[in-house]
Coordinates of C-alpha atoms and ligand atoms in Angstrom, one line a residue:
M1 CA -3.3 -19.0 -21.1
K2 CA -4.9 -18.3 -17.7
A3 CA -3.5 -17.8 -14.2
T4 CA -4.8 -16.5 -10.9
A5 CA -2.8 -14.7 -8.2
K6 CA -3.6 -13.5 -4.7
A7 CA -1.8 -10.5 -3.2
R8 CA -2.3 -8.7 0.2
A9 CA -2.6 -5.0 0.9
N10 CA 0.2 -3.4 2.8
I11 CA 0.4 -0.3 5.0
A12 CA 3.5 1.9 5.1
L13 CA 5.2 2.7 8.4
V14 CA 7.5 5.1 6.5
K15 CA 5.4 6.5 3.6
Y16 CA 5.8 7.0 -0.1
W17 CA 4.4 10.4 -1.1
G18 CA 5.9 12.0 -4.3
K19 CA 7.6 10.8 -7.5
L20 CA 11.1 11.2 -8.9
N21 CA 10.0 10.1 -12.3
T22 CA 6.3 10.1 -13.3
D23 CA 6.7 8.1 -16.6
L24 CA 8.6 5.2 -14.9
N25 CA 6.7 5.7 -11.6
I26 CA 9.9 5.9 -9.5
P27 CA 9.1 7.2 -6.0
A28 CA 10.9 10.3 -4.6
V29 CA 11.4 8.6 -1.2
G30 CA 11.9 5.0 0.0
S31 CA 9.3 3.4 2.1
I32 CA 8.8 0.6 4.7
S33 CA 5.6 -1.4 5.0
I34 CA 4.0 -4.4 6.5
T35 CA 1.9 -6.8 4.5
L36 CA -1.6 -7.5 5.9
D37 CA -2.9 -11.0 5.9
K38 CA -6.6 -10.5 5.8
L39 CA -6.9 -7.7 3.2
W40 CA -6.4 -9.2 -0.3
T41 CA -7.1 -9.0 -4.0
E42 CA -7.5 -12.1 -6.2
T43 CA -7.0 -11.6 -9.9
E44 CA -7.5 -13.9 -12.8
V45 CA -5.9 -13.0 -16.1
E46 CA -6.6 -14.8 -19.4
F47 CA -4.8 -14.0 -22.6
G48 CA -6.0 -15.4 -25.9
K49 CA -6.5 -15.0 -29.6
S50 CA -10.2 -15.2 -29.2
I51 CA -10.3 -12.2 -26.9
S52 CA -10.8 -9.1 -29.0
A53 CA -9.9 -6.3 -26.5
D54 CA -8.5 -5.9 -23.0
T55 CA -11.2 -5.7 -20.3
F56 CA -11.1 -5.2 -16.6
F57 CA -13.7 -6.2 -14.1
L58 CA -13.4 -5.4 -10.4
N59 CA -15.9 -6.9 -7.9
N60 CA -18.2 -7.8 -10.9
E61 CA -18.2 -4.3 -12.4
A62 CA -16.5 -3.2 -15.6
R63 CA -14.0 -0.4 -14.5
K64 CA -13.2 1.6 -17.6
D65 CA -11.8 4.4 -15.4
Q66 CA -9.0 2.0 -14.3
L67 CA -8.5 0.3 -17.7
D68 CA -5.6 2.4 -19.0
R69 CA -3.5 1.6 -15.9
V70 CA -4.3 -2.1 -16.2
I71 CA -3.4 -2.0 -19.9
S72 CA 0.0 -0.3 -19.2
C73 CA 0.8 -3.1 -16.8
L74 CA -0.3 -5.8 -19.3
D75 CA 1.7 -4.1 -22.1
I76 CA 4.9 -4.4 -20.1
L77 CA 4.4 -8.1 -19.7
R78 CA 3.2 -8.6 -23.3
S79 CA 6.4 -6.9 -24.5
H80 CA 8.5 -9.3 -22.3
A81 CA 6.6 -12.3 -23.7
K82 CA 6.7 -10.9 -27.2
V83 CA 3.0 -11.4 -27.8
S84 CA 0.1 -9.1 -28.6
Y85 CA -2.9 -11.1 -27.3
A86 CA -5.6 -9.1 -25.5
A87 CA -6.5 -10.1 -22.0
R88 CA -9.6 -10.5 -19.8
V89 CA -8.8 -9.4 -16.2
V90 CA -11.2 -10.3 -13.4
S91 CA -10.4 -9.0 -9.9
H92 CA -12.0 -9.2 -6.5
N93 CA -11.1 -7.2 -3.4
N94 CA -12.3 -8.5 0.0
F95 CA -12.2 -5.0 1.5
P96 CA -13.3 -1.4 0.4
T97 CA -11.7 -0.2 -2.8
G98 CA -10.0 3.2 -3.2
A99 CA -10.7 4.2 0.4
G100 CA -7.1 4.4 1.8
L101 CA -6.8 0.7 2.4
A102 CA -4.1 0.1 -0.3
S103 CA -6.3 -1.6 -2.8
S104 CA -4.0 -0.5 -5.7
A105 CA -1.1 -2.2 -3.9
S106 CA -2.7 -5.6 -3.6
G107 CA -4.4 -5.0 -7.0
F108 CA -1.4 -4.3 -9.1
A109 CA 0.7 -7.0 -7.3
A110 CA -1.9 -9.6 -8.0
L111 CA -2.3 -8.4 -11.6
T112 CA 1.5 -8.5 -12.3
M113 CA 1.8 -12.0 -10.9
A114 CA -1.3 -13.4 -12.7
A115 CA -0.5 -11.8 -16.0
A116 CA 3.2 -12.9 -15.9
R117 CA 2.2 -16.5 -15.0
S118 CA -0.5 -16.7 -17.7
L119 CA 2.1 -15.6 -20.3
G120 CA 4.5 -18.3 -18.9
L121 CA 6.9 -15.8 -17.5
N122 CA 8.7 -17.0 -14.4
F123 CA 10.2 -13.8 -13.1
P124 CA 12.1 -13.5 -9.8
P125 CA 10.3 -11.4 -7.1
N126 CA 12.5 -8.3 -7.6
K127 CA 11.6 -8.2 -11.3
L128 CA 7.9 -8.6 -10.4
S129 CA 8.3 -5.8 -7.9
I130 CA 9.7 -3.5 -10.6
I131 CA 6.8 -4.2 -12.9
A132 CA 4.2 -3.9 -10.2
R133 CA 5.8 -0.5 -9.2
Q134 CA 5.0 0.8 -12.7
G135 CA 1.3 0.0 -12.1
S136 CA 1.3 1.5 -8.6
G137 CA 4.3 2.4 -6.4
S138 CA 2.9 0.7 -3.3
A139 CA 2.3 -2.5 -5.3
A140 CA 6.0 -3.1 -5.5
R141 CA 5.9 -3.8 -1.7
S142 CA 3.0 -6.2 -1.8
I143 CA 5.1 -8.7 -3.8
F144 CA 6.7 -9.6 -0.5
G145 CA 5.3 -10.6 2.9
G146 CA 6.2 -9.4 6.4
F147 CA 8.2 -6.2 6.8
V148 CA 9.3 -4.8 3.4
E149 CA 11.5 -1.9 2.3
M150 CA 11.0 -0.1 -1.1
H151 CA 14.1 1.5 -2.6
V152 CA 14.2 4.6 -4.8
G153 CA 17.3 3.2 -6.5
S154 CA 20.0 5.3 -8.1
K155 CA 20.1 4.2 -11.8
G156 CA 17.4 6.6 -13.0
D157 CA 15.9 3.9 -15.3
G158 CA 14.0 2.2 -12.5
S159 CA 16.0 -1.0 -12.7
D160 CA 17.0 -0.8 -9.1
S161 CA 13.8 0.7 -7.8
F162 CA 12.2 -2.4 -6.2
A163 CA 11.2 -3.7 -2.8
E164 CA 12.7 -6.4 -0.7
P165 CA 11.9 -8.1 2.5
I166 CA 13.6 -7.0 5.7
L167 CA 12.1 -9.2 8.4
S168 CA 9.6 -12.1 8.3
S169 CA 6.2 -12.0 10.0
D170 CA 7.2 -15.1 12.0
D171 CA 10.1 -13.2 13.5
W172 CA 7.9 -10.4 14.8
P173 CA 4.2 -11.2 14.4
L174 CA 2.7 -7.8 15.0
E175 CA -1.1 -7.3 14.6
V176 CA -3.1 -4.5 13.0
V177 CA -6.6 -3.3 14.0
V178 CA -8.1 -1.4 11.0
A179 CA -10.9 1.0 11.9
I180 CA -13.1 1.8 8.9
T181 CA -14.6 5.3 9.2
E182 CA -15.8 5.6 5.6
R183 CA -16.6 3.1 2.8
K184 CA -16.8 5.4 -0.2
E185 CA -13.9 5.8 -2.7
K186 CA -11.9 8.9 -1.8
E187 CA -12.4 12.0 -3.9
V188 CA -8.6 12.6 -4.5
S189 CA -6.5 9.6 -5.4
S190 CA -3.0 9.1 -4.0
R191 CA -1.6 9.6 -7.4
I192 CA -3.3 13.0 -7.9
G193 CA -2.8 14.0 -4.3
M194 CA 0.9 13.4 -4.3
A195 CA 1.3 15.3 -7.6
K196 CA -0.4 18.3 -6.0
S197 CA 1.8 18.1 -3.0
E198 CA 4.9 18.1 -5.1
L199 CA 3.8 21.2 -6.9
T200 CA 2.2 23.2 -4.2
S201 CA 3.1 22.1 -0.6
P202 CA 5.7 24.3 1.0
Y203 CA 6.8 21.3 3.1
Y204 CA 7.4 18.9 0.2
G205 CA 11.2 19.6 0.0
E206 CA 11.7 18.9 3.7
W207 CA 9.6 15.8 3.5
V208 CA 11.9 14.3 0.8
K209 CA 15.0 15.6 2.6
T210 CA 14.1 14.1 6.0
S211 CA 12.7 10.8 4.8
P212 CA 16.0 8.9 4.9
I213 CA 16.3 9.7 8.6
D214 CA 12.9 8.0 9.3
L215 CA 13.8 5.1 7.0
N216 CA 17.0 4.4 8.9
S217 CA 15.3 4.7 12.3
V218 CA 12.3 2.4 11.3
R219 CA 14.6 -0.2 9.7
E220 CA 16.7 -0.2 12.8
A221 CA 13.7 -0.5 15.1
I222 CA 12.3 -3.5 13.0
Q223 CA 15.7 -5.3 13.0
A224 CA 16.0 -4.8 16.8
Q225 CA 12.2 -5.4 17.3
D226 CA 12.1 -2.2 19.3
F227 CA 8.4 -1.4 19.4
E228 CA 8.7 1.9 21.2
Q229 CA 11.1 3.3 18.6
L230 CA 9.0 2.0 15.8
A231 CA 5.9 3.6 17.3
E232 CA 7.5 7.0 17.7
V233 CA 9.0 7.3 14.2
A234 CA 6.1 5.7 12.3
E235 CA 3.6 8.1 13.9
L236 CA 5.9 11.0 13.2
N237 CA 6.4 10.0 9.6
C238 CA 2.6 9.5 9.1
L239 CA 1.8 13.0 10.5
K240 CA 4.6 14.5 8.4
M241 CA 3.0 13.0 5.2
H242 CA -0.4 14.4 6.2
A243 CA 1.1 17.8 7.1
V244 CA 2.6 17.9 3.5
A245 CA -0.8 16.9 2.1
I246 CA -2.8 19.3 4.3
A247 CA -0.6 22.2 3.2
S248 CA -1.1 21.5 -0.5
Q249 CA -3.3 23.7 -2.6
P250 CA -6.2 22.9 -2.7
P251 CA -5.7 21.3 0.7
L252 CA -5.8 17.5 1.0
V253 CA -7.5 16.6 4.3
Y254 CA -8.0 12.9 4.1
W255 CA -9.2 12.6 7.7
N256 CA -12.7 12.9 9.2
S257 CA -13.7 13.5 12.8
A258 CA -13.6 9.7 13.6
T259 CA -10.0 9.5 12.2
V260 CA -8.9 12.3 14.6
A261 CA -10.8 10.7 17.6
C262 CA -9.0 7.4 16.8
I263 CA -5.6 9.2 16.8
H264 CA -6.2 10.5 20.3
A265 CA -7.6 7.2 21.5
V266 CA -4.5 5.3 20.3
R267 CA -2.1 7.8 21.8
E268 CA -4.0 7.5 25.1
L269 CA -3.8 3.7 25.0
R270 CA 0.0 4.0 24.5
R271 CA 0.4 6.4 27.4
S272 CA -1.5 3.9 29.5
G273 CA 1.1 1.2 28.7
I274 CA -0.6 -0.6 25.8
P275 CA 2.0 -1.2 23.0
V276 CA 0.1 0.3 20.0
F277 CA 0.6 3.1 17.5
F278 CA -1.4 4.5 14.6
T279 CA -0.8 5.1 11.0
I280 CA -3.1 6.6 8.3
D281 CA -2.7 6.5 4.5
A282 CA -4.4 8.7 1.9
G283 CA -7.9 8.1 3.3
P284 CA -9.8 8.3 6.6
Q285 CA -9.2 4.8 7.9
I286 CA -7.0 4.3 11.0
K287 CA -4.6 1.4 11.3
A288 CA -3.5 0.6 14.8
V289 CA -0.4 -1.5 14.9
C290 CA 0.1 -3.5 18.1
T291 CA 2.0 -6.4 19.6
P292 CA 0.4 -9.8 19.6
G293 CA -2.1 -10.2 22.5
V294 CA -3.4 -6.6 22.8
S295 CA -5.3 -6.3 19.5
K296 CA -8.7 -7.4 21.0
N297 CA -8.3 -4.7 23.7
V298 CA -7.4 -2.1 21.0
E299 CA -10.3 -3.2 18.8
K300 CA -12.7 -2.8 21.7
V301 CA -11.7 0.8 22.3
L302 CA -11.7 1.8 18.6
R303 CA -15.1 0.1 17.9
D304 CA -16.8 2.3 20.5
I305 CA -15.6 5.6 18.9
P306 CA -18.5 7.5 17.2
G307 CA -18.0 7.3 13.4
V308 CA -16.1 4.0 13.4
L309 CA -18.3 1.9 11.1
D310 CA -16.4 -1.4 11.4
T311 CA -13.1 -2.8 12.7
L312 CA -11.1 -5.8 11.6
V313 CA -8.0 -7.4 13.1
T314 CA -5.3 -8.9 11.0
G315 CA -1.8 -10.3 11.4
L316 CA 1.0 -9.9 8.9
G317 CA 0.7 -11.9 5.7
P318 CA 2.8 -13.5 3.0
G319 CA 3.8 -12.1 -0.4
V320 CA 2.0 -12.6 -3.7
E321 CA 1.2 -16.1 -4.6
E322 CA -0.1 -17.9 -7.6
I323 CA -3.3 -19.9 -6.7
Ligands
LIG401 C1 2.2 4.5 1.1 N1 0.5 5.7 -0.2 O1 3.4 4.5 1.2 C2 1.5 5.8 0.7 C3 1.0 6.5 1.9 C4 -0.6 6.5 0.2 C5 -0.2 7.2 1.5 O2 1.6 4.5 -1.6 O3 0.7 6.8 -8.0 O4 -1.5 4.3 -4.9 O5 -0.1 4.4 -8.0 O6 2.3 5.0 -7.4 O7 0.9 3.4 -4.8 C6 -0.4 5.2 -2.4 O8 0.2 5.4 -3.6 O9 0.4 5.6 -5.9 C7 0.6 5.1 -1.3 P1 0.8 5.4 -7.4 P2 0.0 4.6 -4.8 O10 1.5 3.5 1.2

């Protein structure tokens, strides 16, 4: 009983920050993301009578600190399959883990698919999305490729809190330049950071209240393939999320000086007529989203900024797949 799945990371253009229900991991706000082709996790899951306890290896290292979250996800699938076998989970990321590059998104999406298939469960994507969400909110989006919207839902039990695709990558093949400014895992995880913001940030209430405006505007921009509107609202929403985080106690400043230099460089490029905008998740990396054909130019500018350690260029990718 063994299966392997590959899932890509995603970056949110309208961000998830805060929870409605911590036990079920239901987000307080909807979100819209793009799935990235070249940043992925591959996960093999094997269940069996001969395996005595659940284990989790990431990039060849036992990760006991992550084991409880992995077990919670396995437990959901074991209860669906009505089995109690332990599992061996072996996972590889081809990009830095826990550094604001959505490794929990690709990680839990790949884990959900691999564990489901190894138990013989053939769930539809929205059901996989609900299960992946309980592992990590952003993982619900990595079940799908291209442009994806995650819904809060209204039922309260999480049964309508899942993601769905809104446009395929073929329809609008945007590209993303990722500028890596730090390779270490961040000190405050998204999960802990957003919980702090909920409790202490004076701007949290406004963040939740105004999120539907950004969601409508970004959804419309994607459907109309209006890059200018997408750029304006995605940057605004990113800065709003970071304003909420920065005003938390203790303050959550995920940026370093290279992050700030990249913000200014991207804004300058757009002012000069290059179709590009930035977004930043809970970490110091910058993602510059651009139309096809300008990514090489954008990469060249970002690579020369002091503090940028590396850059990579990716197109949009597909949803989770069994391999
Ligand atoms: C996002 N982030 O929408 C936002 C932007 C980080 C900043 O989703 O607690 O790791 O596991 O549900 O999925 C990161 O949150 O949080 C995230 P949990 P997760 O991409």
